[in-house]
Amino acid sequence: MRATGKMTVGPGLEAPALMEQKRPGMTRLDITIQGMTATQAYDGKNGWQVMPFQGNPNPEPMSPDDAK
């Protein structure tokens, strides 16, 4: 399943978003703001994220709480 839309991330600031889900338990969310794309993904066992807005353009594992 693929869903596209816009998220409000601040006063007057919208960001295009794409969410994809695939069985069993796989999900990915991409949000683009000012030319940078943040990604959060979960493969059914492990989660990872890329958060360039926080100064780190490299993929990192999610904490167990974030992965839930």
mmCIF file of C-alpha atoms in Angstrom, residues 16-60:
data_model
loop_
_atom_site.group_PDB
_atom_site.id
_atom_site.type_symbol
_atom_site.label_atom_id
_atom_site.label_comp_id
_atom_site.label_asym_id
_atom_site.label_seq_id
_atom_site.Cartn_x
_atom_site.Cartn_y
_atom_site.Cartn_z
ATOM 1 C CA PRO A 16 5.422 16.138 1.074
ATOM 2 C CA ALA A 17 5.218 12.680 2.635
ATOM 3 C CA LEU A 18 5.188 9.143 1.269
ATOM 4 C CA MET A 19 4.280 6.112 3.365
ATOM 5 C CA GLU A 20 4.607 2.561 2.061
ATOM 6 C CA GLN A 21 3.514 -0.598 3.820
ATOM 7 C CA LYS A 22 4.097 -4.205 2.813
ATOM 8 C CA ARG A 23 3.224 -7.454 4.545
ATOM 9 C CA PRO A 24 4.354 -8.745 6.970
ATOM 10 C CA GLY A 25 5.018 -5.672 9.092
ATOM 11 C CA MET A 26 7.245 -3.708 6.739
ATOM 12 C CA THR A 27 6.808 0.058 6.607
ATOM 13 C CA ARG A 28 8.666 3.110 5.311
ATOM 14 C CA LEU A 29 7.979 6.823 5.741
ATOM 15 C CA ASP A 30 9.758 9.552 3.728
ATOM 16 C CA ILE A 31 9.291 13.247 4.501
ATOM 17 C CA THR A 32 10.983 15.962 2.417
ATOM 18 C CA ILE A 33 11.631 19.437 3.831
ATOM 19 C CA GLN A 34 13.756 22.092 2.146
ATOM 20 C CA GLY A 35 15.338 19.557 -0.204
ATOM 21 C CA MET A 36 16.309 17.093 2.554
ATOM 22 C CA THR A 37 14.527 13.756 2.977
ATOM 23 C CA ALA A 38 14.074 12.046 6.327
ATOM 24 C CA THR A 39 13.341 8.320 6.253
ATOM 25 C CA GLN A 40 12.068 5.925 8.887
ATOM 26 C CA ALA A 41 11.759 2.251 7.997
ATOM 27 C CA TYR A 42 10.940 -1.021 9.718
ATOM 28 C CA ASP A 43 11.492 -4.431 8.129
ATOM 29 C CA GLY A 44 9.386 -6.441 10.565
ATOM 30 C CA LYS A 45 12.303 -7.018 12.967
ATOM 31 C CA ASN A 46 14.531 -3.932 12.939
ATOM 32 C CA GLY A 47 13.978 -0.240 12.438
ATOM 33 C CA TRP A 48 16.343 2.371 11.029
ATOM 34 C CA GLN A 49 16.171 6.056 10.223
ATOM 35 C CA VAL A 50 17.957 8.837 8.364
ATOM 36 C CA MET A 51 17.394 12.272 9.933
ATOM 37 C CA PRO A 52 19.414 14.908 8.046
ATOM 38 C CA PHE A 53 17.581 17.728 9.902
ATOM 39 C CA GLN A 54 19.342 16.632 13.090
ATOM 40 C CA GLY A 55 22.738 16.958 11.408
ATOM 41 C CA ASN A 56 23.280 13.285 10.631
ATOM 42 C CA PRO A 57 22.816 12.170 7.004
ATOM 43 C CA ASN A 58 23.751 8.542 7.799
ATOM 44 C CA PRO A 59 21.341 5.673 8.511
ATOM 45 C CA GLU A 60 21.081 4.733 12.194
#
